[in-house]
Structures are given as structure tokens and as C-alpha cells.
Coordinates of C-alpha atoms and ligand atoms in Angstrom, one line a residue:
X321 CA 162.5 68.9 142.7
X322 CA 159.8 65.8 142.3
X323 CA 157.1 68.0 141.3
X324 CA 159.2 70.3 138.9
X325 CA 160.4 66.7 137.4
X326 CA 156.8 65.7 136.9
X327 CA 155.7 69.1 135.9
X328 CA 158.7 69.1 133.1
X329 CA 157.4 65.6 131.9
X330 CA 153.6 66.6 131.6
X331 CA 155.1 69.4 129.4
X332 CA 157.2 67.7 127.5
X333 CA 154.2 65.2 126.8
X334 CA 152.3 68.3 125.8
X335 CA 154.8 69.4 123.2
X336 CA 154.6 65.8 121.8
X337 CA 151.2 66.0 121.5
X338 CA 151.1 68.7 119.3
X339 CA 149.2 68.4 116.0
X340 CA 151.2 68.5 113.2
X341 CA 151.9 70.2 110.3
X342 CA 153.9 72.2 112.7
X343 CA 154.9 75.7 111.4
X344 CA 158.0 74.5 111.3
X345 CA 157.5 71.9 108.7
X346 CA 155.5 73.9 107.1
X347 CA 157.7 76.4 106.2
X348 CA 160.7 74.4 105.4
X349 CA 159.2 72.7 102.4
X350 CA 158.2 76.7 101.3
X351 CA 160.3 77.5 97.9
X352 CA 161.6 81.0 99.2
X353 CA 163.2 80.1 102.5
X354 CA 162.7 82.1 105.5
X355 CA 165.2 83.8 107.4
X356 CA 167.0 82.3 110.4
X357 CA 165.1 84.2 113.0
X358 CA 161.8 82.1 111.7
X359 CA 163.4 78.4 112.5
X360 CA 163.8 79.4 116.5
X361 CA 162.1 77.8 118.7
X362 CA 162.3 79.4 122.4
X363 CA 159.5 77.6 125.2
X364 CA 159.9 76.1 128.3
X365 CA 157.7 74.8 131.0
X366 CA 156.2 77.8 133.1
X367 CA 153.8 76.6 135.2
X368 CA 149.8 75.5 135.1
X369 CA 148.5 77.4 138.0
X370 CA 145.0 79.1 137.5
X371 CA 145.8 83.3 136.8
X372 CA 143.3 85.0 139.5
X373 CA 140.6 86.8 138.0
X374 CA 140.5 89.9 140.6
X375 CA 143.2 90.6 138.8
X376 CA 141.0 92.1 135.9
X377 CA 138.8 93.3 137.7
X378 CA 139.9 95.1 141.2
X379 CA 140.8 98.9 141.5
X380 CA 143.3 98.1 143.7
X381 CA 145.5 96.0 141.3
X382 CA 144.8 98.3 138.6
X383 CA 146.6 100.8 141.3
X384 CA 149.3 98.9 141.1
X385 CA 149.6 98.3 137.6
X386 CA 150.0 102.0 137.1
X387 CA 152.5 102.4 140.0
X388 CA 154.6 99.4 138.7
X389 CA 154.0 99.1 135.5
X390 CA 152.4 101.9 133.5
X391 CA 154.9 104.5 135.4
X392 CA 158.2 102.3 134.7
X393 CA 157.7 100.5 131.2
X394 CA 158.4 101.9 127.8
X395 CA 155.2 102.4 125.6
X396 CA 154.6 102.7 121.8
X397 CA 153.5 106.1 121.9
X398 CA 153.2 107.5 117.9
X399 CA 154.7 106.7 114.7
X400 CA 157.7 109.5 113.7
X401 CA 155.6 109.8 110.4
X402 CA 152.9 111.1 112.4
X403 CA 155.1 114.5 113.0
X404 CA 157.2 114.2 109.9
X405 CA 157.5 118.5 110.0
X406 CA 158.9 120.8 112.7
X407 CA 155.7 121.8 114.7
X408 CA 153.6 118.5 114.3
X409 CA 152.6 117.3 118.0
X410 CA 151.0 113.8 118.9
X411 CA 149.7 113.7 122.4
X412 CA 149.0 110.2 124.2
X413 CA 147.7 109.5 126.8
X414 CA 147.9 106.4 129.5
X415 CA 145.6 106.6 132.5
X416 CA 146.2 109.9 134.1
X417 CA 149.3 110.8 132.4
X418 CA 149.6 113.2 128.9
X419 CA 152.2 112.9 127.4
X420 CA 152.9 115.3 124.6
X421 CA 154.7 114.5 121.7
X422 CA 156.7 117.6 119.5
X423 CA 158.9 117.5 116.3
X424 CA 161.2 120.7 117.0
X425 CA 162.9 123.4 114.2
X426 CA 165.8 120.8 113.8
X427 CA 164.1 117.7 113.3
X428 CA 164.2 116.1 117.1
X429 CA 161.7 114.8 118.2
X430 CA 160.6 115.5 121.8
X431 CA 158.4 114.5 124.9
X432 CA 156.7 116.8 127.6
X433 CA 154.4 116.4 130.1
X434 CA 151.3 118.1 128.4
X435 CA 150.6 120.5 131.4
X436 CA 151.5 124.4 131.8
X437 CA 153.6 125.1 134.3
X438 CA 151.1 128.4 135.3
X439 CA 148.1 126.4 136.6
X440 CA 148.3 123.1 134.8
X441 CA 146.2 123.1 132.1
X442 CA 146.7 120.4 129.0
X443 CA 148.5 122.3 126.6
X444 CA 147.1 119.8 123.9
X445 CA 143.6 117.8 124.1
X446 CA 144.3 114.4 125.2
X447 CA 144.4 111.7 122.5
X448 CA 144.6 114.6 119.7
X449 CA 147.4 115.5 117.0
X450 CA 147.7 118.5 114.9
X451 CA 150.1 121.7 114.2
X452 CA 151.8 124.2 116.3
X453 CA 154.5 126.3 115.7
X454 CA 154.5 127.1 119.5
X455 CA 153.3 125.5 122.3
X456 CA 150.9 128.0 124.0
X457 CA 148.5 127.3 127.1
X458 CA 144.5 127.9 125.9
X459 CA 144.0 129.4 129.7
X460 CA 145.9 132.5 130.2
X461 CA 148.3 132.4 127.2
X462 CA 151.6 131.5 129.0
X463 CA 154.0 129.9 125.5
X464 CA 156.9 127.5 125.0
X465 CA 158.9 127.3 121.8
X466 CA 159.0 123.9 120.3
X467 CA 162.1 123.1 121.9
X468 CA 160.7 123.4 125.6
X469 CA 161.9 127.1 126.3
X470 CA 159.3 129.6 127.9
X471 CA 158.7 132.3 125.3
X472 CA 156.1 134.4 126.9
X473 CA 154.1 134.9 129.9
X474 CA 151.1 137.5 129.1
X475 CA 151.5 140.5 131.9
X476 CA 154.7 139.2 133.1
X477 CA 155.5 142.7 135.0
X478 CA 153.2 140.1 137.8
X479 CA 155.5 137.4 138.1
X480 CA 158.2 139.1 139.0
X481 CA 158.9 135.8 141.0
X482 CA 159.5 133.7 137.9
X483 CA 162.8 132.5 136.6
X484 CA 162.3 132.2 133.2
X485 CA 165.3 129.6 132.9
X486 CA 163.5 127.4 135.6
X487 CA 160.3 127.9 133.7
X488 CA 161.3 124.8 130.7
X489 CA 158.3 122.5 130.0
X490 CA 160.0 118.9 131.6
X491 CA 161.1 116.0 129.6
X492 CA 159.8 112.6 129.4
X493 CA 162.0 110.3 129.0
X494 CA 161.5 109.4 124.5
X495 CA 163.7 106.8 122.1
X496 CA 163.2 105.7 118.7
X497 CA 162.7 102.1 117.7
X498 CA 161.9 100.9 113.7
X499 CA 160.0 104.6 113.3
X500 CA 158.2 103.8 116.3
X501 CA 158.2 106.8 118.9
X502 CA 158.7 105.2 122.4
X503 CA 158.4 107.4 126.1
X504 CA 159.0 106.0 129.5
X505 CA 157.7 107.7 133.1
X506 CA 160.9 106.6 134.8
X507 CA 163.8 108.6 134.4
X508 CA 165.3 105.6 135.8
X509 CA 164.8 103.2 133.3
X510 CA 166.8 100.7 131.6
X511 CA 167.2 102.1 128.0
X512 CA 164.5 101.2 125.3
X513 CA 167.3 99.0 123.3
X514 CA 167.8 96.5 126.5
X515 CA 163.8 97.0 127.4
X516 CA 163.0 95.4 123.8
X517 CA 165.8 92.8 124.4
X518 CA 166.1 90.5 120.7
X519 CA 163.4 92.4 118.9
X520 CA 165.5 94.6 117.2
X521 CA 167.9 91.9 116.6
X522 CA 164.6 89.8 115.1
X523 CA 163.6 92.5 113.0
X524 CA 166.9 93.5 111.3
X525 CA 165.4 91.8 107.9
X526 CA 162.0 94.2 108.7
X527 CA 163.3 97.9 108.7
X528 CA 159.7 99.1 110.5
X529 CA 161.3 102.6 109.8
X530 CA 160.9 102.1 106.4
X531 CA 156.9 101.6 107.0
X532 CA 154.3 103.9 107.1
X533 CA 151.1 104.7 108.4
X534 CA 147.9 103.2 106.0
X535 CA 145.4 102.9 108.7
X536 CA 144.6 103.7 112.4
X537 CA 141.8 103.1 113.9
X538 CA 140.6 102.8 117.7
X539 CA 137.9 101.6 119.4
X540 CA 137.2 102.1 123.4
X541 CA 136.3 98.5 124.2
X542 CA 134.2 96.6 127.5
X543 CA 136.8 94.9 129.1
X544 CA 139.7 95.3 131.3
X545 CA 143.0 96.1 129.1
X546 CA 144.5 92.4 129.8
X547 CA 141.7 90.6 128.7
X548 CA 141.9 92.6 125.4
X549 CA 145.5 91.8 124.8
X550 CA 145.1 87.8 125.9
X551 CA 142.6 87.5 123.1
X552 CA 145.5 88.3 120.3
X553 CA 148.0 86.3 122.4
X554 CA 146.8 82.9 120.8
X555 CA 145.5 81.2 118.0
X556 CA 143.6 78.5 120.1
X557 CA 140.5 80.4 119.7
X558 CA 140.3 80.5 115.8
X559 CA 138.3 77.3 115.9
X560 CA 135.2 79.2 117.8
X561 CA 135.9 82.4 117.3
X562 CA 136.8 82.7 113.6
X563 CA 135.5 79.1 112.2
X564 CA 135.8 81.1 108.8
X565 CA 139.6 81.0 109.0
X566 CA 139.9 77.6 109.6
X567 CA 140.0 75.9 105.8
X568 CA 143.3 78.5 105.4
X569 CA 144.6 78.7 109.1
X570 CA 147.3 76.7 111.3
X571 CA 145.8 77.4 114.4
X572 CA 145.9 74.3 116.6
X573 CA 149.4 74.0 115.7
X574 CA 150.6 77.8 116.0
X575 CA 154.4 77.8 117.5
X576 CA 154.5 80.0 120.6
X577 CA 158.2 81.3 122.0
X578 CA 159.3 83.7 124.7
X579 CA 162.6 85.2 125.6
X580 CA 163.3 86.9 128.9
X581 CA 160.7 88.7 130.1
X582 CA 159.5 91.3 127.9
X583 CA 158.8 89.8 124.2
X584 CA 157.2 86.8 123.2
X585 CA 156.0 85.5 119.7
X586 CA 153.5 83.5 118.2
X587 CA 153.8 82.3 114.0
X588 CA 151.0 80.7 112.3
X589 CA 151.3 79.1 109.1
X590 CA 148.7 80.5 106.6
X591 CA 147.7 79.1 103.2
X592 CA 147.7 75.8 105.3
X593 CA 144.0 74.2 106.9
X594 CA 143.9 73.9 110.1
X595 CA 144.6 70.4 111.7
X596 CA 140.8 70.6 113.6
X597 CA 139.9 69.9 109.5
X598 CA 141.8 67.1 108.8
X599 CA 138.8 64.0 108.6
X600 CA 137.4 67.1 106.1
X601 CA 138.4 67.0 102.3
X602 CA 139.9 70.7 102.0
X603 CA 141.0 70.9 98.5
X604 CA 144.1 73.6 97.6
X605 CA 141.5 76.1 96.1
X606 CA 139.3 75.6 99.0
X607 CA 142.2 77.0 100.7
X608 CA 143.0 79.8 98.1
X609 CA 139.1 80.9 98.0
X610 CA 138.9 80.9 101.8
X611 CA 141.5 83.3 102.3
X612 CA 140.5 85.9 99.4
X613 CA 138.4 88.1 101.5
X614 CA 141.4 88.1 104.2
X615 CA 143.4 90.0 101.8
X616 CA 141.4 92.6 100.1
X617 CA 142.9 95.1 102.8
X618 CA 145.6 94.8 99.8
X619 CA 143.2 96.9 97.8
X620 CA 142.9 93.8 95.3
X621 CA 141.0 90.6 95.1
X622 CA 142.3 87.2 94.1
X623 CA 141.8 86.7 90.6
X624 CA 140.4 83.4 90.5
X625 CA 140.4 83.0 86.7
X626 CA 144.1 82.8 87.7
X627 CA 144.5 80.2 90.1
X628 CA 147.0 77.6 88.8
X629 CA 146.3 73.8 89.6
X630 CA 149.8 73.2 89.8
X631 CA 150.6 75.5 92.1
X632 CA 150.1 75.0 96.1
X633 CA 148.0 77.7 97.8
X634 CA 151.3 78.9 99.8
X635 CA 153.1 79.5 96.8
X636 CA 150.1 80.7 94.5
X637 CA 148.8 83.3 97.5
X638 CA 152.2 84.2 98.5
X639 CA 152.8 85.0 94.7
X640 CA 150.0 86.6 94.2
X641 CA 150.5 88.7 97.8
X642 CA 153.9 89.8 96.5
X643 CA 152.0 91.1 93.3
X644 CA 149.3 93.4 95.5
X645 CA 151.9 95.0 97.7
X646 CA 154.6 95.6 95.3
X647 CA 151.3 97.5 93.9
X648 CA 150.0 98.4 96.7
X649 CA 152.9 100.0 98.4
X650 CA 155.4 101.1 95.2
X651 CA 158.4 99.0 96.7
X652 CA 159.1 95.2 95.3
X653 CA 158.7 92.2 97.5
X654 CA 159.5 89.8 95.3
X655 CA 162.4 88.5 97.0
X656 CA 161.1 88.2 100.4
X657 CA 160.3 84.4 101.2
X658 CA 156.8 82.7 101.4
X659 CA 156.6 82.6 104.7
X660 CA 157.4 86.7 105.0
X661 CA 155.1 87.5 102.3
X662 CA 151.9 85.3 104.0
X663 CA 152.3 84.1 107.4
X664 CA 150.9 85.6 110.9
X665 CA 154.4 86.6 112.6
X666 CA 153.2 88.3 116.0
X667 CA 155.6 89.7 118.7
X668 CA 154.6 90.7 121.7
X669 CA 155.9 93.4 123.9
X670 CA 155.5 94.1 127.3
X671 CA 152.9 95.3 128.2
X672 CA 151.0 96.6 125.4
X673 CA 153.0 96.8 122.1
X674 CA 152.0 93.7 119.6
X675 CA 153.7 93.9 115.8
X676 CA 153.8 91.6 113.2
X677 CA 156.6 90.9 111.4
X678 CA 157.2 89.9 108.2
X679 CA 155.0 91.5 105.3
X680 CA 151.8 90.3 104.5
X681 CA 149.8 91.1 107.6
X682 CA 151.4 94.4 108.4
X683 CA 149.0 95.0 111.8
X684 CA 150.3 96.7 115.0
X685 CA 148.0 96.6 118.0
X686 CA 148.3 98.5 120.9
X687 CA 146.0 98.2 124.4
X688 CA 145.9 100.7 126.9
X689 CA 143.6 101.1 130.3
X690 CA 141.1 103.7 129.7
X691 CA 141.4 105.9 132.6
X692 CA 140.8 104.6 135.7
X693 CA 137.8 102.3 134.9
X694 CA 139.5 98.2 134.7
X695 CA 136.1 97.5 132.9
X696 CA 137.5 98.9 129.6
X697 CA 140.3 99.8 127.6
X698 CA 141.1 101.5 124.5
X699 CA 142.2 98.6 121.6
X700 CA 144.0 100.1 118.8
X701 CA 144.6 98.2 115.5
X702 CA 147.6 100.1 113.0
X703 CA 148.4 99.1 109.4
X704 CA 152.2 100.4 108.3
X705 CA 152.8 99.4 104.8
X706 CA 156.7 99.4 103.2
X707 CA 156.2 102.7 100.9
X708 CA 158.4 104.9 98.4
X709 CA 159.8 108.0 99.3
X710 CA 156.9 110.2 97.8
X711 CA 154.6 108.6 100.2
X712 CA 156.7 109.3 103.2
X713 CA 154.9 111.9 104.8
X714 CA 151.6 110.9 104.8
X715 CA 149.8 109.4 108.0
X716 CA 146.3 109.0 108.5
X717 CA 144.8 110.6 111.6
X718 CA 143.0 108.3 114.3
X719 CA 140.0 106.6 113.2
X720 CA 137.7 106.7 116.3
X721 CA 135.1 104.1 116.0
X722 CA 131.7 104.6 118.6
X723 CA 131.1 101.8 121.1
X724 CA 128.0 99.9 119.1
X725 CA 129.8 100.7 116.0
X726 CA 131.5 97.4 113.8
X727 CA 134.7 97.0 113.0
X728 CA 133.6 96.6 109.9
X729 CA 132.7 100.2 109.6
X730 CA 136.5 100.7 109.0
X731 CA 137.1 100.0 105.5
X732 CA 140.5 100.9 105.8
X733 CA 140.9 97.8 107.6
X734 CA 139.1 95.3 105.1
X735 CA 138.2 91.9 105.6
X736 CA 140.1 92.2 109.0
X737 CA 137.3 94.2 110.4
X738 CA 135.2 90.8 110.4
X739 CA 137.9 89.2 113.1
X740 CA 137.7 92.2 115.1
X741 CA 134.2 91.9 115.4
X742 CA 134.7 88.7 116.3
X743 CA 137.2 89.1 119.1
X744 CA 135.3 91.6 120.3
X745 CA 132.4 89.7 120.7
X746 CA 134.5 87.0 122.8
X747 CA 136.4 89.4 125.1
X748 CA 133.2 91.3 125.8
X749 CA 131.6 88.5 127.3
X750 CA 134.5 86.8 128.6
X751 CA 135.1 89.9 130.9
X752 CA 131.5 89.4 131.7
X753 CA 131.7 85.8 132.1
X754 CA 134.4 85.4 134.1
X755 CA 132.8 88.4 136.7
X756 CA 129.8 86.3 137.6
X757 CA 132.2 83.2 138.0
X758 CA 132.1 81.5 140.9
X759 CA 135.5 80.1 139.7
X760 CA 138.8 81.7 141.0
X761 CA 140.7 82.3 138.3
X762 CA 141.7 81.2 134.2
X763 CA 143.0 77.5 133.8
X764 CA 145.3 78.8 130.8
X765 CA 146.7 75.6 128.5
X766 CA 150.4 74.7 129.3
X767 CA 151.9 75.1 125.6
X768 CA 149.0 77.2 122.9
X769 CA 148.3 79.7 126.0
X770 CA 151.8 79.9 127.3
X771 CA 152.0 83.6 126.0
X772 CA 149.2 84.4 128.3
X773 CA 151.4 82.7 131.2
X774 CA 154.5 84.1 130.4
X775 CA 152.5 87.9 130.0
X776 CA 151.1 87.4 133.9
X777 CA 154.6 86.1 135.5
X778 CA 156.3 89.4 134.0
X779 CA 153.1 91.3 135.6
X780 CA 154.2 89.5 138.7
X781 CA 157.5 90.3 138.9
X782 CA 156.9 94.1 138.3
X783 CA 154.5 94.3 141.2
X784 CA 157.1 92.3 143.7
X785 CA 159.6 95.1 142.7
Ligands
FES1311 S1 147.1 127.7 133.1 FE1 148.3 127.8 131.4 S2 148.5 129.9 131.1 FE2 147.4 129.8 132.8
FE2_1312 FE1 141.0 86.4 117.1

């Protein structure tokens, strides 16, 4: 009880410590106030014990992160726009498992193991998405109508023995969240609404069923999948990693929550320097110049010939933001607040699933193992726009990038591609890094790296069950 008493002091010291602006008071002095879910606040003291670095690293807990966690969890498999028409399929894959992913004649959308139920074979290439108006084996032919029934076995005079009624391709386990299509391995499972606990709740004010696809692109990347996802779980790294950012950033004083144990959230005030620059004279267009190249993935530039002197950068870029992506996407966002329109709003969700709420940054990320190899993982960045209804079915296909290739070879992605490159760089040699440590484990902070905590204690508590 001492040592929890001295442990809750040393974090509540840390919490006092924080720089300010925090995001907080930065966005109550916005014009266009932000919703209620934006003035939460949810942390707690949750320990400051090193994370064990085997555990990015050793086959044997990557075993058990596939019996605990990748076959009981629900995962972001597709978007429903990317089978908006009876007979579109989207197959994805995690480790070892296919899943595949089928819009039927009446508009349902279901999931199958992709293997024939002859000798096995994938029905569908892993990772791939395409048309099909049935569902038939490339080895001997065997076919399934979209809605799972067997419709013919070639030479079927030879399988006498086969009760076509028994012969249905199994379900997995699928729900629907904010358009995003959703499986689980465990026909067990706690349903998807209870598994994603207040996120739907959170995101009443963002219909993500209303978004669409703009950009997907995917890169297989040298690290193990964790160390991938703990480099987007904070924004203590802008300072190194991204100096760029720093003149229109809050990075240093980010505000970091968690609820139970699968979401958590971290909200970072743009159109605001970042405290690191505060002996540093940063004037307001400093600020408004800085962040120019950020959002040309809006398909526009900052006009600087505009830039009012009267006007702070927050209200000037969010202004301006609102302008592009009521352009840009056909829909008008000129009632959403400032801090909707321009600030980095991340959730997280266990284990894998990261979108950003709000409207500016419309990113999802998603991180998966590749294969059975805990060196790397595939990293998956998604753009979803608000759109009109003649927009609706179009989704772009995945965007593969090569190993050596840049992020920035993704246009689609504008002057995000630059951070990417960035992270990459760090995670790629922190994986490294931390191999040929001699050091045990991560000494993670207690407040700007309490996602990363909070990420490895639900890890921990899957394992133990
Ligand atoms: S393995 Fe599929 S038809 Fe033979
Ligand atoms: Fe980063």
C-alpha cells in the first residue's frame, strides 16, 4: 500500500509537470467549440516497470500472441465500400488464417474461411480483392454460391459420400462498426459493440459509415508488429523524429487517456508550436507556413496571399481546412468546430485498429504480423474522406509499396508520406537496436508513453487467460 502511495504521488508529480498549453486549454479558447467527448480526460497511474524486449522478438511469445490474441480479438478487416455490389470479395489475411470476405445477392455481407472444403485450397489469393459471382476452387473446380451453399462438385457421380447440406463453406464470426467490416476467430467472443467499449459512443458526432475510401496503401515493414504500432502510440518522438512539425505541433504536451482495456486515445493540438520551442520566437505565420505541406493531401495548398494577420493560425488553418474538404469531399464542414476540423484525434484499438477522429486528418492505420516472422509486419496507412452519395461506391484498391520504396512514392498520401518515412526509419532501427541491447527491456515514460503501458498490460492479461 506504501509503495502504490508513493508510486500515485510520483505520478501525480508527473501530471503537474506537464508543459503547458495543455490541449485542453488550447482548445477551449478555440471559437467553434468542441464536442463533449474532447474535454475528457481518462489516465491513471499504471505502473513504471521496464516492458521485456523478448517480447518482440521470440517465436514463442509470438505463439502465444496468435493463440490468445490474434484467434480471440475482433480485427478491422475491410471497409463495406470495398464490396459495395453482390459478388465483390475482400480477403484478409492474419498470420496463418484467410479470411474471406463476400457481399452476397441481398446485400449481406459475409465471412468464410478461404479454404475448399475438397482439399483445402485458398479459394481467393491471400491479401487480394476482386469479383465473383460464385465462389469456385481454382484446383478441381468444386463451387459455392455467394451465400456459402455448395453449388457444384465436378464428377460428383465420385463422391457419392458427400452430403451436400454438410458441404457449406463455415462462417467467421463478422459485425459492422462505422462501415468498417470487423471478423473474430472465436465463436465465443464477446460481441464487437462491448469489444470496442465507448468508441462508438465517442464517435456518435463522426458517422465513419458515412466515409469512404481515398487512399490505401501498405508497406511490409522490418520490425516486429508491436514496435510498429508503439511508434503511432505517442507524440514524444516528434521532437527527433519529425523536428519539421515542431513550429505547428503540441507534442510534448499531447493529452493521453485510456478506458478499460481495449481503447485508448491520444489528442494533439495542431496550429499550436510545440512547448520544446518556447525560448524560440515562432511567429503565427511561422506556424501557418510550417503546416502547408502537411495538408496538401487535401489536394490544395495554403494560399499564402491569403493569410490574415488578424487571424490566429488555429482559426485561419482550420478555416481554410474547412474550405479544401468541403471541396475536396462534396459535403460542408463548416459547422464542425476547430478542434474537429484540425487536430490529431487518435484512438487506439486493441490490438491493431488506430482511427482518427474528427475531420482533418482522416488516417486509419492498421498493423498486422506478417506471417510467422516477429521481425516484420505489414503497416497499413487508410485515408476515408466524408463524400456525397455519387462517390459512394468507389474504393481504391491496395497500394502495395516494395520494401526500399519511400513513402513518399504514394502521392495519394501527400505530405504525410514524409512522417512515414520518418517513422520508419525510427522503428527500423529501434527493432534493431533494442536486439543487440544488453538492456532487458523498454523504460517507457509514466504519463506521454502511458498508451504503450496500458497496450502491454491488456497483452498481459490476454496471455494469463
Ligand atoms: S481442392 Fe478445391 S476443388 Fe479440389
Ligand atoms: Fe511519428
Amino acid at each position: 500500500m506504501q509503495n502504490l502511495t508513493k508510486s500515485n504521488k510520483m505520478y501525480s508529480k508527473v501530471l503537474e509537470d506537464r508543459p503547458k498549453p495543455y490541449f485542453q486549454d488550447i482548445i477551449k479558447k478555440d471559437h467553434l467549440k468542441p464536442p463533449s467527448v474532447l474535454t475528457e480526460e481518462s489516465c491513471q497511474y499504471i505502473g513504471s516497470d521496464d516492458v521485456d524486449r523478448e517480447r518482440y522478438f521470440s517465436k514463442e511469445f509470438h505463439n502465444l500472441e496468435i493463440r490468445n490474441i490474434w484467434n480471440k480479438v475482433w480485427q478491422f478487416a475491410c471497409r463495406e465500400e470495398d464490396i459495395p455490389l453482390s459478388g465483390d470479395y475482400y480477403v484478409y489475411d492474419i498470420v496463418d488464417q484467410s479470411i474471406l470476405i463476400v457481399r452476397t445477392d441481398n446485400g449481406d455481407i459475409k465471412a468464410y474461411y478461404n479454404s475448399c472444403l475438397h482439399r483445402g485450397t485458398q479459394l481467393k489469393p491471400s491479401n487480394s480483392c476482386g469479383f465473383s459471382d460464385i465462389l469456385k476452387c481454382p484446383f478441381h473446380g468444386w463451387s459455392w454460391s455467394l451465400d456459402g451453399k455448395i453449388k457444384n462438385i465436378p464428377s460428383d457421380w465420385d463422391f457419392p459420400h458427400v452430403k451436400k447440406e454438410e458441404f457449406s463453406l463455415p462462417e467467421v464470426k463478422l459485425d459492422i462498426w462505422g462501415g468498417f467490416v470487423f471478423i473474430n476467430l472465436d465463436k465465443n467472443s464477446i460481441p464487437l459493440k462491448d469489444f470496442l467499449s465507448i468508441l462508438p459512443e465517442h464517435f456518435k458526432d463522426w458517422d465513419m459509415s458515412k466515409r469512404r475510401k481515398a487512399a490505401h496503401v501498405a508497406k511490409i515493414v522490418p520490425c516486429n508488429w508491436k514496435f510498429a504500432i508503439e511508434a503511432f502510440l505517442e507524440g514524444y518522438h516528434v521532437g527527433e523524429t519529425h523536428p519539421q512539425a515542431l513550429p505547428y505541433t503540441g507534442d510534448i504536451n499531447c493529452q493521453y487517456d485510456y478506458w478499460g482495456l481495449h481503447v485508448s486515445r491520444m489528442m494533439s493540438g495542431l496550429g499550436t508550436p510545440s512547448p520544446s520551442l518556447k525560448d524560440q520566437k515562432i511567429s503565427d505565420s511561422d506556424v501557418i507556413e510550417s503546416m502547408q505541406d502537411l495538408v496538401s493531401y487535401l489536394d490544395g495548398d495554403v494560399d499564402k496571399k491569403n493569410i490574415n494577420k488578424n487571424e490566429k493560425p488555429r482559426d485561419f488553418l482550420s478555416n481554410t481546412m474547412r474550405e479544401m474538404l468541403t471541396s475536396a469531399t462534396g459535403v460542408n464542414h463548416k459547422d464542425f468546430s476547430t478542434s474537429e476540423i484540425i487536430d490529431a484525434i487518435q484512438y487506439f484499438v486493441f490490438p491493431n485498429f488506430i482511427p482518427w477522429a474528427g475531420y482533418g486528418v482522416p488516417i486509419v492505420y492498421r498493423f498486422r504480423p506478417n506471417g510467422h516472422n516477429p521481425d516484420t509486419s505489414i503497416f497499413e496507412v487508410i485515408l476515408l474522406y466524408e463524400n456525397d452519395d455519387e462517390k459512394k461506391e468507389t474504393s481504391p484498391g491496395i497500394h502495395w509499396l516494395d520494401e526500399g520504396d519511400s513513402w513518399e512514392k504514394a502521392e495519394e498520401l501527400g505530405g504525410l508520406g514524409m512522417l512515414f518515412d520518418q517513422d520508419e526509419a525510427a522503428f527500423r532501427s529501434g527493432q534493431l537496436g533494442l536486439k543487440a541491447s544488453n538492456k532487458k527491456g523498454s523504460t517507457f515514460s509514466l504519463y506521454q508513453e502511458s498508451r504503450i503501458r496500458h497496450f502491454h498490460k491488456t497483452i498481459d492479461k490476454y496471455l494469463s487467460l
